[in-house]
Amino acid sequence: MPDGLLPSRAIGWGIAGYGWVARDYAAPAILAAGHAVRTVCDPVPAARDAARRAHAGAAVQDDLAPLLADPAVDAVYVATPNHLHRAAVEACAAAGKAVLCEKPMAATLEDAEAMAAAVARAGILYGTAFDQRHHPAHAAMRDAIAAGLIGTPTVIRIAYACWLGPDWSVTGEGDNWRADPRRAGGGALMDLAPHGLDLCAFLLGEPVEEIAALTQRRVQPYAVDDGAALIGRTAGGALVQLHVAYNCPDALPRRRLEVLGSAGQLVAENTMGQEPGGLVTHTDASGASRPLPVADMASSPFARQMAAFARALSTGDRETFSAARDLHTMRLLHAAYAGDPACR
Ligand SMILES: NC(=O)c1ccc[n+]([C@@H]2O[C@H](COP(=O)([O-])OP(=O)(O)OC[C@H]3O[C@@H](n4cnc5c(N)ncnc54)[C@H](O)[C@@H]3O)[C@@H](O)[C@H]2O)c1
């Protein structure tokens, strides 16, 4: 049985922030993993109504305190706008609840440092919700790279882009906090590059250590970057190259992940994102191409993530999810912005 499908103890979840990602991906994934949604907290009445419709029997409130006091809640999934991650995670840590917090870890490096410190003080399990680590295609690529299928990996190239106009909203509730520097902490770079940087570390088994970036505000009429190009290097010398954007029409090809090595190449198309599926092609050094076999390609990265978190909670594993690793990614994002003359 592939790792991602191993059974996990049926834990009880609290959800802080029942907007787009919680409603459409994380809450269904909790149920698909065989777990339960016990308590939901959101200040917006329409979000609470949606939670009541989807989770009969769950306590639904506008305040975090009852969720923290609920003994049936083993872990809390935090999916508020970025600037509110810190307060929620600190409160969960103080209450001794395990936390799976959406990416980016926080809107600022200062917040992320405070969160990592709170988590360490409390000794709780903390993970940033990098669901793309749990996509079956990415797990198969990691295993193939580790087994030497493409020789020495030399470079990862990622294109991960979408269209995010000034009034963008999936749920139709609230304004577009992603276009607000204070609440989002940045634009396309802050929102989309964390996935790519974390995925590079996952695929290669070593973190990106050095980073540089140039951002643009070219198409969208808001105050955060609508595109960015990043280059980086891992401790072992592999290069990474990312293009992230909010200014790319969704109908264009815009989700591509390539890993080039000294003896071959892996190309994943349409695997990055919230959904299962996509295609991975292996090309060997002679130029012959074939699909990379991927076990359980149709299973949801979010459901596998929830199952993995429950297993880590049961076993005491502190490597599959790691606040220290996620804080390192926040340092990279901070350095990427700080090094761009356009952002000084
Ligand atoms: N992993 C992914 O692929 C992915 C996809 C989308 C969003 N995200 C991340 O998830 C988070 C939420 O994004 P979204 O698109 O769902 O946003 P959203 O605006 O749709 O939802 C956020 C929800 O948080 C609620 N909220 C606001 N203040 C709150 C508080 N103090 N306590 C509890 N709830 C509060 C809002 O009312 C809203 O319902 C962000 O950090 C985002 O970066 C991750």
mmCIF file of C-alpha atoms and ligand atoms in Angstrom:
data_model
loop_
_atom_site.group_PDB
_atom_site.id
_atom_site.type_symbol
_atom_site.label_atom_id
_atom_site.label_comp_id
_atom_site.label_asym_id
_atom_site.label_seq_id
_atom_site.Cartn_x
_atom_site.Cartn_y
_atom_site.Cartn_z
ATOM 1 C CA MET A 1 0.000 0.000 0.000
ATOM 2 C CA PRO A 2 1.460 3.445 -0.870
ATOM 3 C CA ASP A 3 2.487 5.487 2.195
ATOM 4 C CA GLY A 4 -0.161 8.135 1.569
ATOM 5 C CA LEU A 5 -2.951 5.598 1.873
ATOM 6 C CA LEU A 6 -1.890 3.951 5.104
ATOM 7 C CA PRO A 7 -4.765 4.167 7.575
ATOM 8 C CA SER A 8 -4.646 6.836 10.225
ATOM 9 C CA ARG A 9 -6.397 7.055 13.575
ATOM 10 C CA ALA A 10 -9.765 8.789 13.197
ATOM 11 C CA ILE A 11 -8.911 12.058 14.867
ATOM 12 C CA GLY A 12 -11.205 15.008 15.601
ATOM 13 C CA TRP A 13 -10.446 18.295 13.859
ATOM 14 C CA GLY A 14 -11.249 21.892 14.626
ATOM 15 C CA ILE A 15 -11.243 24.304 11.694
ATOM 16 C CA ALA A 16 -10.356 27.979 12.151
ATOM 17 C CA GLY A 17 -11.440 29.836 9.008
ATOM 18 C CA TYR A 18 -14.094 28.172 6.840
ATOM 19 C CA GLY A 19 -13.443 29.936 3.525
ATOM 20 C CA TRP A 20 -12.467 28.622 0.109
ATOM 21 C CA VAL A 21 -9.688 26.176 0.916
ATOM 22 C CA ALA A 22 -11.297 24.811 4.082
ATOM 23 C CA ARG A 23 -14.728 24.393 2.532
ATOM 24 C CA ASP A 24 -13.744 23.026 -0.874
ATOM 25 C CA TYR A 25 -10.614 21.005 -0.070
ATOM 26 C CA ALA A 26 -9.587 20.544 3.551
ATOM 27 C CA ALA A 27 -12.931 19.686 5.176
ATOM 28 C CA PRO A 28 -13.844 17.143 2.461
ATOM 29 C CA ALA A 29 -10.333 15.711 2.842
ATOM 30 C CA ILE A 30 -10.779 15.336 6.608
ATOM 31 C CA LEU A 31 -13.907 13.266 5.942
ATOM 32 C CA ALA A 32 -12.229 11.311 3.100
ATOM 33 C CA ALA A 33 -9.401 10.385 5.475
ATOM 34 C CA GLY A 34 -11.984 8.936 7.875
ATOM 35 C CA HIS A 35 -11.591 11.729 10.436
ATOM 36 C CA ALA A 36 -14.263 13.999 11.927
ATOM 37 C CA VAL A 37 -14.889 17.750 11.871
ATOM 38 C CA ARG A 38 -15.815 18.562 15.495
ATOM 39 C CA THR A 39 -15.748 22.352 15.715
ATOM 40 C CA VAL A 40 -15.610 25.182 13.192
ATOM 41 C CA CYS A 41 -14.828 28.814 13.939
ATOM 42 C CA ASP A 42 -15.428 31.681 11.499
ATOM 43 C CA PRO A 43 -16.600 35.263 12.146
ATOM 44 C CA VAL A 44 -18.636 35.434 8.906
ATOM 45 C CA PRO A 45 -22.249 34.176 9.181
ATOM 46 C CA ALA A 46 -22.347 32.804 5.604
ATOM 47 C CA ALA A 47 -19.208 30.749 6.278
ATOM 48 C CA ARG A 48 -20.749 29.366 9.467
ATOM 49 C CA ASP A 49 -23.951 28.486 7.563
ATOM 50 C CA ALA A 50 -21.880 26.614 4.986
ATOM 51 C CA ALA A 51 -20.091 24.731 7.777
ATOM 52 C CA ARG A 52 -23.392 23.766 9.435
ATOM 53 C CA ARG A 53 -24.734 22.461 6.131
ATOM 54 C CA ALA A 54 -21.627 20.346 5.500
ATOM 55 C CA HIS A 55 -20.989 19.090 9.050
ATOM 56 C CA ALA A 56 -24.152 18.209 10.921
ATOM 57 C CA GLY A 57 -23.208 17.609 14.526
ATOM 58 C CA ALA A 58 -20.196 19.915 14.506
ATOM 59 C CA ALA A 59 -20.167 22.896 16.859
ATOM 60 C CA VAL A 60 -19.996 26.047 14.724
ATOM 61 C CA GLN A 61 -19.091 29.368 16.326
ATOM 62 C CA ASP A 62 -17.602 32.795 15.723
ATOM 63 C CA ASP A 63 -14.957 32.505 18.408
ATOM 64 C CA LEU A 64 -11.858 30.324 18.754
ATOM 65 C CA ALA A 65 -12.188 29.776 22.525
ATOM 66 C CA PRO A 66 -14.822 26.972 22.429
ATOM 67 C CA LEU A 67 -12.791 25.150 19.791
ATOM 68 C CA LEU A 68 -9.693 25.292 21.982
ATOM 69 C CA ALA A 69 -11.654 24.030 24.980
ATOM 70 C CA ASP A 70 -13.225 21.105 23.079
ATOM 71 C CA PRO A 71 -11.604 17.827 24.221
ATOM 72 C CA ALA A 72 -12.868 16.136 21.035
ATOM 73 C CA VAL A 73 -10.563 18.357 18.985
ATOM 74 C CA ASP A 74 -7.198 16.627 18.583
ATOM 75 C CA ALA A 75 -5.879 18.964 15.895
ATOM 76 C CA VAL A 76 -6.763 22.344 14.447
ATOM 77 C CA TYR A 77 -6.611 23.250 10.769
ATOM 78 C CA VAL A 78 -5.951 26.998 10.449
ATOM 79 C CA ALA A 79 -7.155 28.511 7.174
ATOM 80 C CA THR A 80 -7.661 32.172 7.938
ATOM 81 C CA PRO A 81 -6.098 34.952 5.858
ATOM 82 C CA ASN A 82 -2.315 34.954 6.330
ATOM 83 C CA HIS A 83 -2.019 37.805 8.874
ATOM 84 C CA LEU A 84 -4.262 35.895 11.306
ATOM 85 C CA HIS A 85 -2.263 32.651 11.284
ATOM 86 C CA ARG A 86 -0.030 33.788 14.137
ATOM 87 C CA ALA A 87 -2.782 34.541 16.653
ATOM 88 C CA ALA A 88 -4.583 31.282 15.889
ATOM 89 C CA VAL A 89 -1.447 29.147 16.063
ATOM 90 C CA GLU A 90 -0.255 30.773 19.285
ATOM 91 C CA ALA A 91 -3.669 30.175 20.867
ATOM 92 C CA CYS A 92 -3.711 26.539 19.713
ATOM 93 C CA ALA A 93 -0.191 25.962 21.018
ATOM 94 C CA ALA A 94 -1.107 27.465 24.388
ATOM 95 C CA ALA A 95 -4.096 25.094 24.511
ATOM 96 C CA GLY A 96 -1.911 22.102 23.616
ATOM 97 C CA LYS A 97 -3.648 21.424 20.296
ATOM 98 C CA ALA A 98 -1.727 20.108 17.287
ATOM 99 C CA VAL A 99 -1.895 22.520 14.339
ATOM 100 C CA LEU A 100 -1.925 22.168 10.589
ATOM 101 C CA CYS A 101 -1.709 25.778 9.356
ATOM 102 C CA GLU A 102 -2.185 26.891 5.779
ATOM 103 C CA LYS A 103 0.667 28.313 3.751
ATOM 104 C CA PRO A 104 2.400 30.687 3.810
ATOM 105 C CA MET A 105 3.242 30.030 7.450
ATOM 106 C CA ALA A 106 2.527 33.712 8.200
ATOM 107 C CA ALA A 107 2.308 37.136 6.586
ATOM 108 C CA THR A 108 5.682 38.181 8.032
ATOM 109 C CA LEU A 109 8.904 36.508 9.088
ATOM 110 C CA GLU A 110 8.462 38.014 12.550
ATOM 111 C CA ASP A 111 5.103 36.261 12.913
ATOM 112 C CA ALA A 112 6.545 32.966 11.680
ATOM 113 C CA GLU A 113 9.394 33.176 14.188
ATOM 114 C CA ALA A 114 6.928 33.800 17.012
ATOM 115 C CA MET A 115 4.828 30.845 15.853
ATOM 116 C CA ALA A 116 7.825 28.505 15.720
ATOM 117 C CA ALA A 117 8.808 29.611 19.214
ATOM 118 C CA ALA A 118 5.266 29.063 20.547
ATOM 119 C CA VAL A 119 5.125 25.608 18.983
ATOM 120 C CA ALA A 120 8.517 24.665 20.439
ATOM 121 C CA ARG A 121 7.533 25.951 23.907
ATOM 122 C CA ALA A 122 4.315 23.955 23.875
ATOM 123 C CA GLY A 123 5.860 20.841 22.306
ATOM 124 C CA ILE A 124 2.891 20.412 19.966
ATOM 125 C CA LEU A 125 2.935 18.907 16.483
ATOM 126 C CA TYR A 126 2.920 21.742 13.935
ATOM 127 C CA GLY A 127 2.844 21.546 10.147
ATOM 128 C CA THR A 128 2.358 24.108 7.427
ATOM 129 C CA ALA A 129 -0.165 22.654 4.990
ATOM 130 C CA PHE A 130 2.033 22.011 1.979
ATOM 131 C CA ASP A 131 -0.455 19.638 0.412
ATOM 132 C CA GLN A 132 1.663 19.298 -2.741
ATOM 133 C CA ARG A 133 4.161 17.176 -0.775
ATOM 134 C CA HIS A 134 1.316 14.691 -0.519
ATOM 135 C CA HIS A 135 0.370 14.583 -4.221
ATOM 136 C CA PRO A 136 0.959 10.992 -5.362
ATOM 137 C CA ALA A 137 2.795 12.209 -8.488
ATOM 138 C CA HIS A 138 5.254 14.219 -6.413
ATOM 139 C CA ALA A 139 5.835 11.288 -4.045
ATOM 140 C CA ALA A 140 6.576 9.066 -7.078
ATOM 141 C CA MET A 141 8.960 11.694 -8.488
ATOM 142 C CA ARG A 142 10.794 11.966 -5.170
ATOM 143 C CA ASP A 143 11.215 8.184 -5.004
ATOM 144 C CA ALA A 144 12.395 8.001 -8.644
ATOM 145 C CA ILE A 145 14.952 10.768 -8.090
ATOM 146 C CA ALA A 146 16.234 9.103 -4.897
ATOM 147 C CA ALA A 147 16.559 5.811 -6.812
ATOM 148 C CA GLY A 148 18.774 7.514 -9.425
ATOM 149 C CA LEU A 149 16.330 7.446 -12.361
ATOM 150 C CA ILE A 150 17.555 10.811 -13.725
ATOM 151 C CA GLY A 151 21.133 10.620 -12.411
ATOM 152 C CA THR A 152 22.324 13.630 -10.429
ATOM 153 C CA PRO A 153 19.496 16.195 -10.283
ATOM 154 C CA THR A 154 20.862 19.478 -11.584
ATOM 155 C CA VAL A 155 17.909 21.863 -11.787
ATOM 156 C CA ILE A 156 14.204 22.141 -10.944
ATOM 157 C CA ARG A 157 12.138 24.495 -13.090
ATOM 158 C CA ILE A 158 8.633 25.421 -11.963
ATOM 159 C CA ALA A 159 5.914 27.495 -13.600
ATOM 160 C CA TYR A 160 2.957 28.010 -11.259
ATOM 161 C CA ALA A 161 0.606 30.786 -12.284
ATOM 162 C CA CYS A 162 -3.035 31.839 -12.289
ATOM 163 C CA TRP A 163 -5.280 34.832 -12.843
ATOM 164 C CA LEU A 164 -6.108 36.748 -9.683
ATOM 165 C CA GLY A 165 -7.959 39.940 -10.510
ATOM 166 C CA PRO A 166 -8.560 42.730 -7.970
ATOM 167 C CA ASP A 167 -12.013 41.440 -7.006
ATOM 168 C CA TRP A 168 -11.089 37.744 -6.959
ATOM 169 C CA SER A 169 -13.150 35.565 -4.604
ATOM 170 C CA VAL A 170 -14.294 31.958 -4.753
ATOM 171 C CA THR A 171 -16.775 32.029 -1.892
ATOM 172 C CA GLY A 172 -18.152 35.485 -2.714
ATOM 173 C CA GLU A 173 -17.584 36.491 0.939
ATOM 174 C CA GLY A 174 -15.297 39.280 2.090
ATOM 175 C CA ASP A 175 -12.901 41.316 0.010
ATOM 176 C CA ASN A 176 -9.788 40.115 -1.778
ATOM 177 C CA TRP A 177 -7.297 40.042 1.126
ATOM 178 C CA ARG A 178 -4.637 38.571 -1.218
ATOM 179 C CA ALA A 179 -4.305 42.004 -2.855
ATOM 180 C CA ASP A 180 -3.639 43.698 0.503
ATOM 181 C CA PRO A 181 0.063 43.747 1.471
ATOM 182 C CA ARG A 182 -0.712 43.868 5.195
ATOM 183 C CA ARG A 183 -3.015 40.859 5.267
ATOM 184 C CA ALA A 184 -1.297 38.756 2.606
ATOM 185 C CA GLY A 185 2.323 39.701 3.387
ATOM 186 C CA GLY A 186 3.059 39.943 -0.355
ATOM 187 C CA GLY A 187 1.580 38.974 -3.677
ATOM 188 C CA ALA A 188 2.104 36.117 -6.118
ATOM 189 C CA LEU A 189 5.542 35.431 -4.657
ATOM 190 C CA MET A 190 4.217 35.133 -1.091
ATOM 191 C CA ASP A 191 1.196 33.065 -2.103
ATOM 192 C CA LEU A 192 2.564 30.697 -4.741
ATOM 193 C CA ALA A 193 6.351 30.431 -4.276
ATOM 194 C CA PRO A 194 6.106 28.677 -0.861
ATOM 195 C CA HIS A 195 4.590 25.642 -2.599
ATOM 196 C CA GLY A 196 7.443 25.542 -5.127
ATOM 197 C CA LEU A 197 10.235 26.066 -2.609
ATOM 198 C CA ASP A 198 8.842 23.392 -0.314
ATOM 199 C CA LEU A 199 8.362 21.027 -3.238
ATOM 200 C CA CYS A 200 12.000 21.484 -4.318
ATOM 201 C CA ALA A 201 13.155 20.529 -0.810
ATOM 202 C CA PHE A 202 10.801 17.553 -0.813
ATOM 203 C CA LEU A 203 11.828 16.274 -4.250
ATOM 204 C CA LEU A 204 15.569 16.641 -3.692
ATOM 205 C CA GLY A 205 15.676 15.777 0.005
ATOM 206 C CA GLU A 206 17.578 18.977 0.779
ATOM 207 C CA PRO A 207 16.467 22.566 1.299
ATOM 208 C CA VAL A 208 17.029 25.534 -0.942
ATOM 209 C CA GLU A 209 19.741 27.536 0.840
ATOM 210 C CA GLU A 210 20.251 30.612 -1.353
ATOM 211 C CA ILE A 211 17.602 32.683 -3.115
ATOM 212 C CA ALA A 212 17.186 35.764 -5.305
ATOM 213 C CA ALA A 213 14.052 37.166 -6.903
ATOM 214 C CA LEU A 214 12.683 39.895 -9.119
ATOM 215 C CA THR A 215 9.011 40.811 -8.823
ATOM 216 C CA GLN A 216 6.677 42.680 -11.129
ATOM 217 C CA ARG A 217 3.474 44.687 -10.822
ATOM 218 C CA ARG A 218 2.615 44.577 -14.465
ATOM 219 C CA VAL A 219 -1.029 43.743 -15.133
ATOM 220 C CA GLN A 220 -3.155 43.817 -11.978
ATOM 221 C CA PRO A 221 -4.057 47.196 -10.442
ATOM 222 C CA TYR A 222 -3.174 46.357 -6.836
ATOM 223 C CA ALA A 223 -0.338 47.019 -4.441
ATOM 224 C CA VAL A 224 1.198 43.531 -4.271
ATOM 225 C CA ASP A 225 3.380 41.824 -6.885
ATOM 226 C CA ASP A 226 1.447 40.045 -9.654
ATOM 227 C CA GLY A 227 4.444 38.044 -10.837
ATOM 228 C CA ALA A 228 7.909 36.957 -9.736
ATOM 229 C CA ALA A 229 10.910 35.058 -11.013
ATOM 230 C CA LEU A 230 13.055 33.320 -8.401
ATOM 231 C CA ILE A 231 16.361 31.490 -8.640
ATOM 232 C CA GLY A 232 17.907 29.447 -5.879
ATOM 233 C CA ARG A 233 20.506 26.852 -5.021
ATOM 234 C CA THR A 234 20.349 23.928 -2.617
ATOM 235 C CA ALA A 235 23.110 23.069 -0.183
ATOM 236 C CA GLY A 236 24.198 20.273 -2.540
ATOM 237 C CA GLY A 237 24.369 22.596 -5.554
ATOM 238 C CA ALA A 238 21.119 21.876 -7.416
ATOM 239 C CA LEU A 239 19.596 24.975 -8.985
ATOM 240 C CA VAL A 240 15.931 25.953 -8.767
ATOM 241 C CA GLN A 241 14.045 28.340 -10.991
ATOM 242 C CA LEU A 242 10.463 29.395 -10.278
ATOM 243 C CA HIS A 243 8.032 31.596 -12.121
ATOM 244 C CA VAL A 244 4.888 32.456 -10.149
ATOM 245 C CA ALA A 245 2.128 34.793 -11.267
ATOM 246 C CA TYR A 246 -1.315 36.242 -10.689
ATOM 247 C CA ASN A 247 -1.390 37.705 -14.222
ATOM 248 C CA CYS A 248 -1.716 34.522 -16.316
ATOM 249 C CA PRO A 249 -5.136 33.577 -17.771
ATOM 250 C CA ASP A 250 -6.270 30.317 -16.192
ATOM 251 C CA ALA A 251 -6.967 28.732 -19.588
ATOM 252 C CA LEU A 252 -3.262 28.832 -20.539
ATOM 253 C CA PRO A 253 -0.830 26.009 -19.679
ATOM 254 C CA ARG A 254 0.446 27.324 -16.340
ATOM 255 C CA ARG A 255 1.326 24.467 -13.978
ATOM 256 C CA ARG A 256 4.544 22.716 -14.926
ATOM 257 C CA LEU A 257 7.308 21.133 -12.862
ATOM 258 C CA GLU A 258 10.512 19.880 -14.467
ATOM 259 C CA VAL A 259 13.395 18.093 -12.776
ATOM 260 C CA LEU A 260 16.445 17.763 -14.993
ATOM 261 C CA GLY A 261 19.308 15.425 -14.098
ATOM 262 C CA SER A 262 22.597 14.194 -15.524
ATOM 263 C CA ALA A 263 20.847 11.094 -16.951
ATOM 264 C CA GLY A 264 17.256 12.121 -17.646
ATOM 265 C CA GLN A 265 14.324 14.362 -16.949
ATOM 266 C CA LEU A 266 10.949 14.239 -15.197
ATOM 267 C CA VAL A 267 8.202 16.616 -16.298
ATOM 268 C CA ALA A 268 4.975 16.936 -14.318
ATOM 269 C CA GLU A 269 2.107 18.810 -15.938
ATOM 270 C CA ASN A 270 -0.924 19.963 -13.969
ATOM 271 C CA THR A 271 0.089 18.216 -10.747
ATOM 272 C CA MET A 272 0.636 21.471 -8.837
ATOM 273 C CA GLY A 273 -2.592 22.759 -7.322
ATOM 274 C CA GLN A 274 -5.281 21.475 -5.004
ATOM 275 C CA GLU A 275 -6.623 18.658 -7.159
ATOM 276 C CA PRO A 276 -5.384 15.114 -7.771
ATOM 277 C CA GLY A 277 -4.333 14.091 -11.264
ATOM 278 C CA GLY A 278 -1.916 15.428 -13.867
ATOM 279 C CA LEU A 279 0.716 13.640 -15.897
ATOM 280 C CA VAL A 280 4.387 12.822 -15.217
ATOM 281 C CA THR A 281 6.695 11.979 -18.125
ATOM 282 C CA HIS A 282 10.155 10.455 -17.786
ATOM 283 C CA THR A 283 12.670 11.035 -20.573
ATOM 284 C CA ASP A 284 15.888 9.014 -20.377
ATOM 285 C CA ALA A 285 19.343 10.045 -21.560
ATOM 286 C CA SER A 286 18.676 8.568 -25.023
ATOM 287 C CA GLY A 287 15.660 10.861 -25.406
ATOM 288 C CA ALA A 288 13.039 8.114 -25.062
ATOM 289 C CA SER A 289 9.932 9.241 -23.146
ATOM 290 C CA ARG A 290 7.307 7.291 -21.235
ATOM 291 C CA PRO A 291 4.838 8.061 -18.438
ATOM 292 C CA LEU A 292 6.245 7.646 -14.923
ATOM 293 C CA PRO A 293 4.112 5.047 -13.111
ATOM 294 C CA VAL A 294 2.311 6.702 -10.199
ATOM 295 C CA ALA A 295 0.443 4.596 -7.655
ATOM 296 C CA ASP A 296 -2.960 5.944 -6.684
ATOM 297 C CA MET A 297 -2.787 8.979 -8.974
ATOM 298 C CA ALA A 298 -6.451 9.814 -8.344
ATOM 299 C CA SER A 299 -6.196 10.229 -4.579
ATOM 300 C CA SER A 300 -6.522 13.714 -3.125
ATOM 301 C CA PRO A 301 -3.311 15.400 -1.932
ATOM 302 C CA PHE A 302 -5.377 17.041 0.802
ATOM 303 C CA ALA A 303 -6.778 13.713 2.060
ATOM 304 C CA ARG A 304 -3.296 12.169 2.056
ATOM 305 C CA GLN A 305 -2.054 15.221 3.970
ATOM 306 C CA MET A 306 -4.734 14.831 6.639
ATOM 307 C CA ALA A 307 -3.950 11.120 6.982
ATOM 308 C CA ALA A 308 -0.211 11.848 7.218
ATOM 309 C CA PHE A 309 -0.837 14.474 9.911
ATOM 310 C CA ALA A 310 -2.906 12.043 11.974
ATOM 311 C CA ARG A 311 -0.163 9.419 11.668
ATOM 312 C CA ALA A 312 2.461 11.939 12.787
ATOM 313 C CA LEU A 313 0.244 12.806 15.747
ATOM 314 C CA SER A 314 -0.080 9.134 16.699
ATOM 315 C CA THR A 315 3.545 8.151 16.210
ATOM 316 C CA GLY A 316 5.313 11.279 17.463
ATOM 317 C CA ASP A 317 6.985 11.699 14.048
ATOM 318 C CA ARG A 318 8.372 15.260 13.849
ATOM 319 C CA GLU A 319 9.940 15.040 10.384
ATOM 320 C CA THR A 320 6.993 14.701 8.002
ATOM 321 C CA PHE A 321 5.770 18.024 9.408
ATOM 322 C CA SER A 322 8.308 20.470 10.801
ATOM 323 C CA ALA A 323 7.967 24.030 12.046
ATOM 324 C CA ALA A 324 11.739 24.518 11.698
ATOM 325 C CA ARG A 325 11.637 23.533 8.021
ATOM 326 C CA ASP A 326 8.654 25.819 7.398
ATOM 327 C CA LEU A 327 10.377 28.704 9.181
ATOM 328 C CA HIS A 328 13.344 28.207 6.839
ATOM 329 C CA THR A 329 10.966 28.573 3.869
ATOM 330 C CA MET A 330 9.644 31.815 5.392
ATOM 331 C CA ARG A 331 13.247 33.067 5.675
ATOM 332 C CA LEU A 332 13.708 32.350 1.965
ATOM 333 C CA LEU A 333 10.543 34.296 1.091
ATOM 334 C CA HIS A 334 11.679 37.202 3.256
ATOM 335 C CA ALA A 335 15.136 37.189 1.632
ATOM 336 C CA ALA A 336 13.572 36.977 -1.838
ATOM 337 C CA TYR A 337 11.570 40.160 -1.278
ATOM 338 C CA ALA A 338 14.399 41.927 0.565
ATOM 339 C CA GLY A 339 16.826 41.306 -2.296
ATOM 340 C CA ASP A 340 14.557 42.778 -4.997
ATOM 341 C CA PRO A 341 15.358 46.476 -5.535
ATOM 342 C CA ALA A 342 11.711 47.013 -6.541
ATOM 343 C CA CYS A 343 10.594 45.985 -3.037
ATOM 344 C CA ARG A 344 12.994 48.125 -1.005
HETATM 345 N N1 LIG B 1 -2.798 24.901 0.158
HETATM 346 C C1 LIG B 1 -3.462 25.505 -0.813
HETATM 347 O O1 LIG B 1 -3.472 25.071 -1.947
HETATM 348 C C2 LIG B 1 -4.237 26.744 -0.477
HETATM 349 C C3 LIG B 1 -5.280 27.164 -1.339
HETATM 350 C C4 LIG B 1 -5.997 28.303 -0.989
HETATM 351 C C5 LIG B 1 -5.690 29.022 0.164
HETATM 352 N N2 LIG B 1 -4.664 28.600 0.961
HETATM 353 C C6 LIG B 1 -4.334 29.351 2.186
HETATM 354 O O2 LIG B 1 -5.430 29.167 3.090
HETATM 355 C C7 LIG B 1 -5.678 30.360 3.831
HETATM 356 C C8 LIG B 1 -7.137 30.789 3.582
HETATM 357 O O3 LIG B 1 -7.288 31.063 2.202
HETATM 358 P P1 LIG B 1 -8.756 31.059 1.513
HETATM 359 O O4 LIG B 1 -8.532 31.204 0.072
HETATM 360 O O5 LIG B 1 -9.535 29.924 2.016
HETATM 361 O O6 LIG B 1 -9.334 32.439 2.095
HETATM 362 P P2 LIG B 1 -10.857 32.838 2.319
HETATM 363 O O7 LIG B 1 -10.860 34.322 2.410
HETATM 364 O O8 LIG B 1 -11.720 32.170 1.293
HETATM 365 O O9 LIG B 1 -11.210 32.177 3.729
HETATM 366 C C9 LIG B 1 -10.690 32.657 4.932
HETATM 367 C C10 LIG B 1 -11.759 32.461 6.000
HETATM 368 O O10 LIG B 1 -11.195 32.857 7.258
HETATM 369 C C11 LIG B 1 -12.236 33.494 7.975
HETATM 370 N N3 LIG B 1 -11.688 34.287 9.077
HETATM 371 C C12 LIG B 1 -11.305 35.585 9.081
HETATM 372 N N4 LIG B 1 -10.873 35.932 10.308
HETATM 373 C C13 LIG B 1 -10.972 34.830 11.088
HETATM 374 C C14 LIG B 1 -10.689 34.564 12.446
HETATM 375 N N5 LIG B 1 -10.173 35.499 13.260
HETATM 376 N N6 LIG B 1 -10.929 33.314 12.930
HETATM 377 C C15 LIG B 1 -11.433 32.349 12.120
HETATM 378 N N7 LIG B 1 -11.725 32.564 10.823
HETATM 379 C C16 LIG B 1 -11.484 33.769 10.305
HETATM 380 C C17 LIG B 1 -12.964 34.300 6.922
HETATM 381 O O11 LIG B 1 -14.249 34.715 7.363
HETATM 382 C C18 LIG B 1 -13.004 33.322 5.776
HETATM 383 O O12 LIG B 1 -14.181 32.517 5.833
HETATM 384 C C19 LIG B 1 -4.632 31.355 3.379
HETATM 385 O O13 LIG B 1 -3.536 31.313 4.251
HETATM 386 C C20 LIG B 1 -4.217 30.859 1.999
HETATM 387 O O14 LIG B 1 -2.904 31.232 1.627
HETATM 388 C C21 LIG B 1 -3.961 27.483 0.655
#
